[in-house]
């Protein structure tokens, strides 16, 4: 059953939320002013009663961004997923439609799953040839202050992008599940955050080019092995140059032949949440002209 619905349309030449509905446990906040008055963007904050997603919660909502509109979907803080009760799972489903010459930016804070939590989220986006879409999807290892690191039972996140003819443009699934032979923490080793950023559409082309170049330069510095250290490659204990990077990022393109043009996906693994925030703030700073303020400022 649907727990929320938002429609953004152009009214009087500006992007305006013309329909907003939500019910427990979901609530939307649409402030009158987030960005400078000359910026045409609707900011929507999603919150849940109780400050997080409770075991057994099922949240399903959809958003429609009309032609020529700009919409930002974000959160006030990290999405907390509380402990699972018995076999109950929590789930969150978003379905979004983006019109021509429209932009939807989904830029939440990270998901933080408590010990034993079981959580699944699905985000499905339908785009037109001139639609633009930004997705940030990320998760932390848990509540470090309580000693919880990758201590949840199950996490699954799906992000699917389809054309107006229902042709798949981007299909991605992340699954983290405690195993019989190894735990999530063992598989993740020392990395405490994983993230994915997806950019698609003409309004984000300049950001794509910037991010690709920046990631290339960043990783060439992090993974560079100075001359003279190659012969010592096996001596990882004494060679400071071959220690594990604290931040790893990679880029790949998709959709070369689709009408929407080439999209970009960035994947990140990091030791600290702060380093990911800094990366996102820096790489997405150019969007302040579209969104009014820079994401994650």
PDB file of C-alpha atoms in Angstrom:
ATOM      1  CA  UNK A   1       0.000   0.000   0.000  1.00  0.00           C
ATOM      2  CA  UNK A   2       1.255   3.460  -0.947  1.00  0.00           C
ATOM      3  CA  UNK A   3       2.485   5.573   1.956  1.00  0.00           C
ATOM      4  CA  UNK A   4       3.431   8.701   0.026  1.00  0.00           C
ATOM      5  CA  UNK A   5       3.112  10.587  -3.233  1.00  0.00           C
ATOM      6  CA  UNK A   6       4.561  13.849  -4.549  1.00  0.00           C
ATOM      7  CA  UNK A   7       3.987  15.634  -7.851  1.00  0.00           C
ATOM      8  CA  UNK A   8       6.136  18.590  -8.926  1.00  0.00           C
ATOM      9  CA  UNK A   9       4.910  20.735 -11.833  1.00  0.00           C
ATOM     10  CA  UNK A  10       5.584  24.154 -13.286  1.00  0.00           C
ATOM     11  CA  UNK A  11       3.209  26.757 -11.899  1.00  0.00           C
ATOM     12  CA  UNK A  12       3.688  30.396 -12.770  1.00  0.00           C
ATOM     13  CA  UNK A  13       6.987  29.551 -14.420  1.00  0.00           C
ATOM     14  CA  UNK A  14       8.446  27.848 -11.308  1.00  0.00           C
ATOM     15  CA  UNK A  15       8.855  24.295 -10.058  1.00  0.00           C
ATOM     16  CA  UNK A  16       6.089  23.734  -7.497  1.00  0.00           C
ATOM     17  CA  UNK A  17       4.912  20.766  -5.433  1.00  0.00           C
ATOM     18  CA  UNK A  18       1.280  20.525  -6.554  1.00  0.00           C
ATOM     19  CA  UNK A  19       0.487  17.288  -4.723  1.00  0.00           C
ATOM     20  CA  UNK A  20       1.946  16.000  -1.458  1.00  0.00           C
ATOM     21  CA  UNK A  21       0.534  13.048   0.455  1.00  0.00           C
ATOM     22  CA  UNK A  22       2.047  10.862   3.145  1.00  0.00           C
ATOM     23  CA  UNK A  23       0.957   8.644   6.000  1.00  0.00           C
ATOM     24  CA  UNK A  24       2.580   6.804   8.885  1.00  0.00           C
ATOM     25  CA  UNK A  25       5.435   5.987   9.126  1.00  0.00           C
ATOM     26  CA  UNK A  26       6.471   8.420   6.377  1.00  0.00           C
ATOM     27  CA  UNK A  27       6.386  12.191   6.367  1.00  0.00           C
ATOM     28  CA  UNK A  28       7.539  14.830   3.870  1.00  0.00           C
ATOM     29  CA  UNK A  29       8.858  18.276   4.686  1.00  0.00           C
ATOM     30  CA  UNK A  30       8.910  20.795   1.827  1.00  0.00           C
ATOM     31  CA  UNK A  31      10.430  24.056   3.107  1.00  0.00           C
ATOM     32  CA  UNK A  32       9.447  27.304   1.442  1.00  0.00           C
ATOM     33  CA  UNK A  33      13.043  28.444   1.156  1.00  0.00           C
ATOM     34  CA  UNK A  34      16.192  26.358   0.994  1.00  0.00           C
ATOM     35  CA  UNK A  35      18.023  28.008  -1.863  1.00  0.00           C
ATOM     36  CA  UNK A  36      18.237  31.584  -3.201  1.00  0.00           C
ATOM     37  CA  UNK A  37      14.974  32.895  -4.592  1.00  0.00           C
ATOM     38  CA  UNK A  38      16.324  32.946  -8.152  1.00  0.00           C
ATOM     39  CA  UNK A  39      16.965  29.175  -8.051  1.00  0.00           C
ATOM     40  CA  UNK A  40      14.146  27.065  -9.430  1.00  0.00           C
ATOM     41  CA  UNK A  41      14.253  23.901  -7.300  1.00  0.00           C
ATOM     42  CA  UNK A  42      11.869  22.105  -4.933  1.00  0.00           C
ATOM     43  CA  UNK A  43      13.601  20.508  -1.943  1.00  0.00           C
ATOM     44  CA  UNK A  44      11.855  17.561  -0.284  1.00  0.00           C
ATOM     45  CA  UNK A  45      12.993  16.012   3.008  1.00  0.00           C
ATOM     46  CA  UNK A  46      11.812  12.512   3.903  1.00  0.00           C
ATOM     47  CA  UNK A  47      11.534  11.614   7.577  1.00  0.00           C
ATOM     48  CA  UNK A  48      10.035   8.746   9.546  1.00  0.00           C
ATOM     49  CA  UNK A  49       8.222   8.850  12.864  1.00  0.00           C
ATOM     50  CA  UNK A  50      10.460   7.591  15.636  1.00  0.00           C
ATOM     51  CA  UNK A  51      13.615   8.792  13.925  1.00  0.00           C
ATOM     52  CA  UNK A  52      14.248   5.665  11.889  1.00  0.00           C
ATOM     53  CA  UNK A  53      12.854   2.631  10.123  1.00  0.00           C
ATOM     54  CA  UNK A  54      11.397   0.106  12.550  1.00  0.00           C
ATOM     55  CA  UNK A  55      11.451  -3.645  12.060  1.00  0.00           C
ATOM     56  CA  UNK A  56       8.518  -4.601   9.828  1.00  0.00           C
ATOM     57  CA  UNK A  57       8.030  -1.105   8.347  1.00  0.00           C
ATOM     58  CA  UNK A  58       7.046  -1.029   4.670  1.00  0.00           C
ATOM     59  CA  UNK A  59       7.449   2.407   3.084  1.00  0.00           C
ATOM     60  CA  UNK A  60       6.394   2.854  -0.533  1.00  0.00           C
ATOM     61  CA  UNK A  61       6.133   6.215  -2.240  1.00  0.00           C
ATOM     62  CA  UNK A  62       6.404   7.738  -5.669  1.00  0.00           C
ATOM     63  CA  UNK A  63       7.422  11.082  -7.078  1.00  0.00           C
ATOM     64  CA  UNK A  64       6.705  12.682 -10.437  1.00  0.00           C
ATOM     65  CA  UNK A  65       8.919  15.505 -11.671  1.00  0.00           C
ATOM     66  CA  UNK A  66       7.179  17.346 -14.470  1.00  0.00           C
ATOM     67  CA  UNK A  67       8.739  18.764 -17.638  1.00  0.00           C
ATOM     68  CA  UNK A  68      11.216  21.548 -16.961  1.00  0.00           C
ATOM     69  CA  UNK A  69      11.209  21.072 -13.166  1.00  0.00           C
ATOM     70  CA  UNK A  70      14.047  20.530 -10.706  1.00  0.00           C
ATOM     71  CA  UNK A  71      13.516  18.485  -7.544  1.00  0.00           C
ATOM     72  CA  UNK A  72      15.830  17.429  -4.720  1.00  0.00           C
ATOM     73  CA  UNK A  73      14.937  14.436  -2.542  1.00  0.00           C
ATOM     74  CA  UNK A  74      17.038  14.280   0.603  1.00  0.00           C
ATOM     75  CA  UNK A  75      17.054  13.532   4.341  1.00  0.00           C
ATOM     76  CA  UNK A  76      17.711  15.471   7.532  1.00  0.00           C
ATOM     77  CA  UNK A  77      20.145  12.870   8.876  1.00  0.00           C
ATOM     78  CA  UNK A  78      21.262   9.306   8.268  1.00  0.00           C
ATOM     79  CA  UNK A  79      18.503   6.765   7.676  1.00  0.00           C
ATOM     80  CA  UNK A  80      18.597   4.586  10.780  1.00  0.00           C
ATOM     81  CA  UNK A  81      17.326   1.019  10.491  1.00  0.00           C
ATOM     82  CA  UNK A  82      16.521  -0.405  13.912  1.00  0.00           C
ATOM     83  CA  UNK A  83      17.107  -3.957  15.128  1.00  0.00           C
ATOM     84  CA  UNK A  84      15.089  -6.708  13.520  1.00  0.00           C
ATOM     85  CA  UNK A  85      12.382  -8.387  15.583  1.00  0.00           C
ATOM     86  CA  UNK A  86      12.272 -12.080  14.794  1.00  0.00           C
ATOM     87  CA  UNK A  87      12.164 -12.687  11.058  1.00  0.00           C
ATOM     88  CA  UNK A  88      10.719  -9.270  10.189  1.00  0.00           C
ATOM     89  CA  UNK A  89      12.353  -7.238   7.419  1.00  0.00           C
ATOM     90  CA  UNK A  90      12.070  -3.509   6.803  1.00  0.00           C
ATOM     91  CA  UNK A  91      11.670  -2.188   3.287  1.00  0.00           C
ATOM     92  CA  UNK A  92      11.566   1.095   1.431  1.00  0.00           C
ATOM     93  CA  UNK A  93      10.475   1.478  -2.197  1.00  0.00           C
ATOM     94  CA  UNK A  94      10.719   4.599  -4.343  1.00  0.00           C
ATOM     95  CA  UNK A  95       9.285   4.923  -7.842  1.00  0.00           C
ATOM     96  CA  UNK A  96      10.112   8.117  -9.721  1.00  0.00           C
ATOM     97  CA  UNK A  97       9.264   9.568 -13.121  1.00  0.00           C
ATOM     98  CA  UNK A  98      11.310  12.421 -14.559  1.00  0.00           C
ATOM     99  CA  UNK A  99       9.984  14.563 -17.419  1.00  0.00           C
ATOM    100  CA  UNK A 100      11.802  16.185 -20.314  1.00  0.00           C
ATOM    101  CA  UNK A 101      14.271  18.931 -19.414  1.00  0.00           C
ATOM    102  CA  UNK A 102      13.685  17.944 -15.764  1.00  0.00           C
ATOM    103  CA  UNK A 103      16.186  17.051 -13.039  1.00  0.00           C
ATOM    104  CA  UNK A 104      15.747  14.817 -10.009  1.00  0.00           C
ATOM    105  CA  UNK A 105      18.568  14.686  -7.451  1.00  0.00           C
ATOM    106  CA  UNK A 106      18.281  11.918  -4.838  1.00  0.00           C
ATOM    107  CA  UNK A 107      20.962  12.901  -2.317  1.00  0.00           C
ATOM    108  CA  UNK A 108      20.232  11.345   1.105  1.00  0.00           C
ATOM    109  CA  UNK A 109      22.540  10.908   4.042  1.00  0.00           C
ATOM    110  CA  UNK A 110      23.790   7.325   4.403  1.00  0.00           C
ATOM    111  CA  UNK A 111      21.816   4.351   5.654  1.00  0.00           C
ATOM    112  CA  UNK A 112      22.968   3.125   9.072  1.00  0.00           C
ATOM    113  CA  UNK A 113      21.761  -0.341  10.035  1.00  0.00           C
ATOM    114  CA  UNK A 114      21.751  -1.321  13.711  1.00  0.00           C
ATOM    115  CA  UNK A 115      22.885  -4.726  14.928  1.00  0.00           C
ATOM    116  CA  UNK A 116      20.706  -7.608  13.589  1.00  0.00           C
ATOM    117  CA  UNK A 117      18.770  -5.227  11.255  1.00  0.00           C
ATOM    118  CA  UNK A 118      17.262  -6.613   8.050  1.00  0.00           C
ATOM    119  CA  UNK A 119      16.619  -3.979   5.406  1.00  0.00           C
ATOM    120  CA  UNK A 120      15.812  -3.830   1.706  1.00  0.00           C
ATOM    121  CA  UNK A 121      15.364  -0.777  -0.495  1.00  0.00           C
ATOM    122  CA  UNK A 122      14.375  -0.467  -4.139  1.00  0.00           C
ATOM    123  CA  UNK A 123      14.532   2.677  -6.271  1.00  0.00           C
ATOM    124  CA  UNK A 124      13.078   2.612  -9.773  1.00  0.00           C
ATOM    125  CA  UNK A 125      13.429   5.607 -12.097  1.00  0.00           C
ATOM    126  CA  UNK A 126      11.760   6.190 -15.453  1.00  0.00           C
ATOM    127  CA  UNK A 127      13.355   8.827 -17.643  1.00  0.00           C
ATOM    128  CA  UNK A 128      12.667  10.551 -20.952  1.00  0.00           C
ATOM    129  CA  UNK A 129      15.306  11.445 -23.577  1.00  0.00           C
ATOM    130  CA  UNK A 130      16.047  14.854 -21.997  1.00  0.00           C
ATOM    131  CA  UNK A 131      15.665  13.843 -18.338  1.00  0.00           C
ATOM    132  CA  UNK A 132      18.542  14.290 -15.881  1.00  0.00           C
ATOM    133  CA  UNK A 133      19.033  12.148 -12.786  1.00  0.00           C
ATOM    134  CA  UNK A 134      21.480  12.135  -9.884  1.00  0.00           C
ATOM    135  CA  UNK A 135      21.467   9.258  -7.371  1.00  0.00           C
ATOM    136  CA  UNK A 136      23.628   8.963  -4.274  1.00  0.00           C
ATOM    137  CA  UNK A 137      23.203   5.625  -2.486  1.00  0.00           C
ATOM    138  CA  UNK A 138      25.436   4.787   0.453  1.00  0.00           C
ATOM    139  CA  UNK A 139      25.665   2.818   3.673  1.00  0.00           C
ATOM    140  CA  UNK A 140      27.880   2.929   6.766  1.00  0.00           C
ATOM    141  CA  UNK A 141      29.004  -0.086   8.771  1.00  0.00           C
ATOM    142  CA  UNK A 142      26.804   0.849  11.738  1.00  0.00           C
ATOM    143  CA  UNK A 143      26.987   2.527  15.133  1.00  0.00           C
ATOM    144  CA  UNK A 144      30.698   2.763  15.815  1.00  0.00           C
ATOM    145  CA  UNK A 145      30.122   4.277  19.245  1.00  0.00           C
ATOM    146  CA  UNK A 146      28.458   1.027  20.313  1.00  0.00           C
ATOM    147  CA  UNK A 147      31.075  -1.146  18.693  1.00  0.00           C
ATOM    148  CA  UNK A 148      28.761  -2.201  15.848  1.00  0.00           C
ATOM    149  CA  UNK A 149      30.615  -2.622  12.561  1.00  0.00           C
ATOM    150  CA  UNK A 150      28.829  -4.489   9.760  1.00  0.00           C
ATOM    151  CA  UNK A 151      26.823  -6.204  12.493  1.00  0.00           C
ATOM    152  CA  UNK A 152      23.440  -6.178  10.734  1.00  0.00           C
ATOM    153  CA  UNK A 153      21.953  -9.344   9.270  1.00  0.00           C
ATOM    154  CA  UNK A 154      20.847  -8.268   5.802  1.00  0.00           C
ATOM    155  CA  UNK A 155      21.039  -5.243   3.510  1.00  0.00           C
ATOM    156  CA  UNK A 156      19.912  -5.054  -0.096  1.00  0.00           C
ATOM    157  CA  UNK A 157      19.734  -1.974  -2.308  1.00  0.00           C
ATOM    158  CA  UNK A 158      18.470  -1.946  -5.899  1.00  0.00           C
ATOM    159  CA  UNK A 159      18.681   1.021  -8.275  1.00  0.00           C
ATOM    160  CA  UNK A 160      17.071   0.576 -11.667  1.00  0.00           C
ATOM    161  CA  UNK A 161      16.708   3.169 -14.437  1.00  0.00           C
ATOM    162  CA  UNK A 162      14.347   2.576 -17.376  1.00  0.00           C
ATOM    163  CA  UNK A 163      13.495   4.527 -20.503  1.00  0.00           C
ATOM    164  CA  UNK A 164       9.929   5.575 -21.315  1.00  0.00           C
ATOM    165  CA  UNK A 165       9.645   2.357 -23.373  1.00  0.00           C
ATOM    166  CA  UNK A 166      10.657   0.337 -20.259  1.00  0.00           C
ATOM    167  CA  UNK A 167      14.060  -0.496 -21.701  1.00  0.00           C
ATOM    168  CA  UNK A 168      16.652  -0.958 -18.949  1.00  0.00           C
ATOM    169  CA  UNK A 169      19.370   1.709 -18.961  1.00  0.00           C
ATOM    170  CA  UNK A 170      21.003   0.894 -15.624  1.00  0.00           C
ATOM    171  CA  UNK A 171      20.425  -2.055 -13.292  1.00  0.00           C
ATOM    172  CA  UNK A 172      22.359  -2.346 -10.050  1.00  0.00           C
ATOM    173  CA  UNK A 173      21.961  -4.409  -6.883  1.00  0.00           C
ATOM    174  CA  UNK A 174      24.077  -4.410  -3.725  1.00  0.00           C
ATOM    175  CA  UNK A 175      23.624  -7.303  -1.294  1.00  0.00           C
ATOM    176  CA  UNK A 176      25.327  -7.612   2.082  1.00  0.00           C
ATOM    177  CA  UNK A 177      24.360 -10.665   4.118  1.00  0.00           C
ATOM    178  CA  UNK A 178      25.962 -12.471   7.018  1.00  0.00           C
ATOM    179  CA  UNK A 179      27.392 -15.725   5.721  1.00  0.00           C
ATOM    180  CA  UNK A 180      28.126 -19.122   7.174  1.00  0.00           C
ATOM    181  CA  UNK A 181      31.804 -19.057   6.228  1.00  0.00           C
ATOM    182  CA  UNK A 182      32.515 -15.357   6.689  1.00  0.00           C
ATOM    183  CA  UNK A 183      30.852 -12.283   8.150  1.00  0.00           C
ATOM    184  CA  UNK A 184      30.209  -9.007   6.348  1.00  0.00           C
ATOM    185  CA  UNK A 185      32.908  -7.385   8.500  1.00  0.00           C
ATOM    186  CA  UNK A 186      35.491  -9.951   7.372  1.00  0.00           C
ATOM    187  CA  UNK A 187      34.626  -9.377   3.721  1.00  0.00           C
ATOM    188  CA  UNK A 188      34.681  -5.585   4.059  1.00  0.00           C
ATOM    189  CA  UNK A 189      37.939  -5.697   6.039  1.00  0.00           C
ATOM    190  CA  UNK A 190      38.690  -2.173   7.334  1.00  0.00           C
ATOM    191  CA  UNK A 191      36.337  -0.241   5.042  1.00  0.00           C
ATOM    192  CA  UNK A 192      33.427   1.313   6.928  1.00  0.00           C
ATOM    193  CA  UNK A 193      31.475   3.006   4.112  1.00  0.00           C
ATOM    194  CA  UNK A 194      30.463   2.003   0.608  1.00  0.00           C
ATOM    195  CA  UNK A 195      28.768   4.407  -1.775  1.00  0.00           C
ATOM    196  CA  UNK A 196      27.518   4.721  -5.321  1.00  0.00           C
ATOM    197  CA  UNK A 197      26.867   7.883  -7.338  1.00  0.00           C
ATOM    198  CA  UNK A 198      24.946   7.768 -10.626  1.00  0.00           C
ATOM    199  CA  UNK A 199      24.705  10.716 -13.025  1.00  0.00           C
ATOM    200  CA  UNK A 200      22.639  10.694 -16.203  1.00  0.00           C
ATOM    201  CA  UNK A 201      21.312  13.340 -18.566  1.00  0.00           C
ATOM    202  CA  UNK A 202      22.287  16.593 -20.292  1.00  0.00           C
ATOM    203  CA  UNK A 203      22.133  18.833 -17.205  1.00  0.00           C
ATOM    204  CA  UNK A 204      24.777  16.724 -15.459  1.00  0.00           C
ATOM    205  CA  UNK A 205      27.188  16.232 -18.346  1.00  0.00           C
ATOM    206  CA  UNK A 206      29.601  18.893 -17.093  1.00  0.00           C
ATOM    207  CA  UNK A 207      29.688  17.257 -13.659  1.00  0.00           C
ATOM    208  CA  UNK A 208      30.357  13.837 -15.193  1.00  0.00           C
ATOM    209  CA  UNK A 209      33.422  15.125 -17.028  1.00  0.00           C
ATOM    210  CA  UNK A 210      34.713  16.820 -13.883  1.00  0.00           C
ATOM    211  CA  UNK A 211      34.259  13.749 -11.683  1.00  0.00           C
ATOM    212  CA  UNK A 212      35.933  11.375 -14.140  1.00  0.00           C
ATOM    213  CA  UNK A 213      39.016  13.551 -14.290  1.00  0.00           C
ATOM    214  CA  UNK A 214      39.112  14.113 -10.529  1.00  0.00           C
ATOM    215  CA  UNK A 215      38.738  10.414  -9.696  1.00  0.00           C
ATOM    216  CA  UNK A 216      41.464   9.537 -12.176  1.00  0.00           C
ATOM    217  CA  UNK A 217      43.857  12.021 -10.575  1.00  0.00           C
ATOM    218  CA  UNK A 218      42.891  11.032  -7.025  1.00  0.00           C
ATOM    219  CA  UNK A 219      43.413   7.318  -7.530  1.00  0.00           C
ATOM    220  CA  UNK A 220      46.625   7.725  -9.517  1.00  0.00           C
ATOM    221  CA  UNK A 221      48.041   9.476  -6.454  1.00  0.00           C
ATOM    222  CA  UNK A 222      46.669   6.938  -3.947  1.00  0.00           C
ATOM    223  CA  UNK A 223      47.743   3.845  -5.881  1.00  0.00           C
ATOM    224  CA  UNK A 224      51.036   5.142  -7.239  1.00  0.00           C
ATOM    225  CA  UNK A 225      54.027   2.916  -6.458  1.00  0.00           C
ATOM    226  CA  UNK A 226      57.227   4.991  -6.535  1.00  0.00           C
ATOM    227  CA  UNK A 227      60.121   3.715  -8.608  1.00  0.00           C
ATOM    228  CA  UNK A 228      62.470   1.531  -6.622  1.00  0.00           C
ATOM    229  CA  UNK A 229      59.739  -0.031  -4.494  1.00  0.00           C
ATOM    230  CA  UNK A 230      58.595  -2.638  -7.017  1.00  0.00           C
ATOM    231  CA  UNK A 231      61.347  -5.088  -6.073  1.00  0.00           C
ATOM    232  CA  UNK A 232      60.115  -4.888  -2.478  1.00  0.00           C
ATOM    233  CA  UNK A 233      56.515  -5.611  -3.467  1.00  0.00           C
ATOM    234  CA  UNK A 234      56.234  -8.706  -1.305  1.00  0.00           C
ATOM    235  CA  UNK A 235      57.393  -6.932   1.837  1.00  0.00           C
ATOM    236  CA  UNK A 236      54.057  -5.248   2.641  1.00  0.00           C
ATOM    237  CA  UNK A 237      54.867  -4.907   6.334  1.00  0.00           C
ATOM    238  CA  UNK A 238      57.884  -2.649   5.789  1.00  0.00           C
ATOM    239  CA  UNK A 239      56.828  -0.849   2.619  1.00  0.00           C
ATOM    240  CA  UNK A 240      54.733   2.169   3.534  1.00  0.00           C
ATOM    241  CA  UNK A 241      53.939   2.792  -0.114  1.00  0.00           C
ATOM    242  CA  UNK A 242      51.932  -0.424  -0.388  1.00  0.00           C
ATOM    243  CA  UNK A 243      49.586   0.062   2.531  1.00  0.00           C
ATOM    244  CA  UNK A 244      45.878  -0.253   1.842  1.00  0.00           C
ATOM    245  CA  UNK A 245      44.311   3.038   0.607  1.00  0.00           C
ATOM    246  CA  UNK A 246      41.826   4.572   3.035  1.00  0.00           C
ATOM    247  CA  UNK A 247      39.671   5.804   0.143  1.00  0.00           C
ATOM    248  CA  UNK A 248      39.024   4.034  -3.162  1.00  0.00           C
ATOM    249  CA  UNK A 249      36.905   5.324  -6.047  1.00  0.00           C
ATOM    250  CA  UNK A 250      36.286   4.105  -9.569  1.00  0.00           C
ATOM    251  CA  UNK A 251      34.265   5.380 -12.547  1.00  0.00           C
ATOM    252  CA  UNK A 252      32.522   3.626 -15.410  1.00  0.00           C
ATOM    253  CA  UNK A 253      30.120   4.769 -18.094  1.00  0.00           C
ATOM    254  CA  UNK A 254      26.852   3.212 -19.244  1.00  0.00           C
ATOM    255  CA  UNK A 255      24.171   3.837 -21.860  1.00  0.00           C
ATOM    256  CA  UNK A 256      26.413   4.820 -24.751  1.00  0.00           C
ATOM    257  CA  UNK A 257      23.709   4.089 -27.329  1.00  0.00           C
ATOM    258  CA  UNK A 258      20.642   5.330 -25.470  1.00  0.00           C
ATOM    259  CA  UNK A 259      18.863   8.643 -26.286  1.00  0.00           C
ATOM    260  CA  UNK A 260      19.671   9.932 -22.790  1.00  0.00           C
ATOM    261  CA  UNK A 261      23.372   9.881 -23.634  1.00  0.00           C
ATOM    262  CA  UNK A 262      26.182   8.408 -21.611  1.00  0.00           C
ATOM    263  CA  UNK A 263      25.691   8.019 -17.888  1.00  0.00           C
ATOM    264  CA  UNK A 264      28.354   7.711 -15.225  1.00  0.00           C
ATOM    265  CA  UNK A 265      28.527   5.512 -12.130  1.00  0.00           C
ATOM    266  CA  UNK A 266      31.067   6.142  -9.373  1.00  0.00           C
ATOM    267  CA  UNK A 267      31.737   3.469  -6.744  1.00  0.00           C
ATOM    268  CA  UNK A 268      33.435   4.284  -3.457  1.00  0.00           C
ATOM    269  CA  UNK A 269      34.838   2.386  -0.484  1.00  0.00           C
ATOM    270  CA  UNK A 270      36.218   4.370   2.439  1.00  0.00           C
ATOM    271  CA  UNK A 271      37.432   3.979   5.990  1.00  0.00           C
ATOM    272  CA  UNK A 272      35.555   7.041   7.288  1.00  0.00           C
ATOM    273  CA  UNK A 273      32.169   8.610   6.617  1.00  0.00           C
ATOM    274  CA  UNK A 274      33.740  12.060   6.747  1.00  0.00           C
ATOM    275  CA  UNK A 275      35.956  11.326   3.735  1.00  0.00           C
ATOM    276  CA  UNK A 276      32.914  10.357   1.649  1.00  0.00           C
ATOM    277  CA  UNK A 277      31.057  13.511   2.700  1.00  0.00           C
ATOM    278  CA  UNK A 278      34.095  15.572   1.655  1.00  0.00           C
ATOM    279  CA  UNK A 279      34.324  13.774  -1.670  1.00  0.00           C
ATOM    280  CA  UNK A 280      30.635  14.282  -2.457  1.00  0.00           C
ATOM    281  CA  UNK A 281      30.731  17.913  -1.392  1.00  0.00           C
ATOM    282  CA  UNK A 282      33.727  18.596  -3.607  1.00  0.00           C
ATOM    283  CA  UNK A 283      32.626  16.644  -6.680  1.00  0.00           C
ATOM    284  CA  UNK A 284      29.026  17.872  -6.661  1.00  0.00           C
ATOM    285  CA  UNK A 285      29.785  21.496  -5.794  1.00  0.00           C
ATOM    286  CA  UNK A 286      29.087  22.568  -9.367  1.00  0.00           C
ATOM    287  CA  UNK A 287      25.411  21.734  -8.914  1.00  0.00           C
ATOM    288  CA  UNK A 288      24.711  24.749  -6.695  1.00  0.00           C
ATOM    289  CA  UNK A 289      23.608  26.704  -9.768  1.00  0.00           C
ATOM    290  CA  UNK A 290      20.908  24.078 -10.427  1.00  0.00           C
ATOM    291  CA  UNK A 291      19.948  23.131  -6.876  1.00  0.00           C
ATOM    292  CA  UNK A 292      20.525  26.460  -5.139  1.00  0.00           C
ATOM    293  CA  UNK A 293      23.039  25.051  -2.644  1.00  0.00           C
ATOM    294  CA  UNK A 294      25.789  22.512  -2.998  1.00  0.00           C
ATOM    295  CA  UNK A 295      24.873  18.973  -1.896  1.00  0.00           C
ATOM    296  CA  UNK A 296      26.363  17.897   1.435  1.00  0.00           C
ATOM    297  CA  UNK A 297      27.615  21.385   2.272  1.00  0.00           C
TER     298      UNK A 297
END
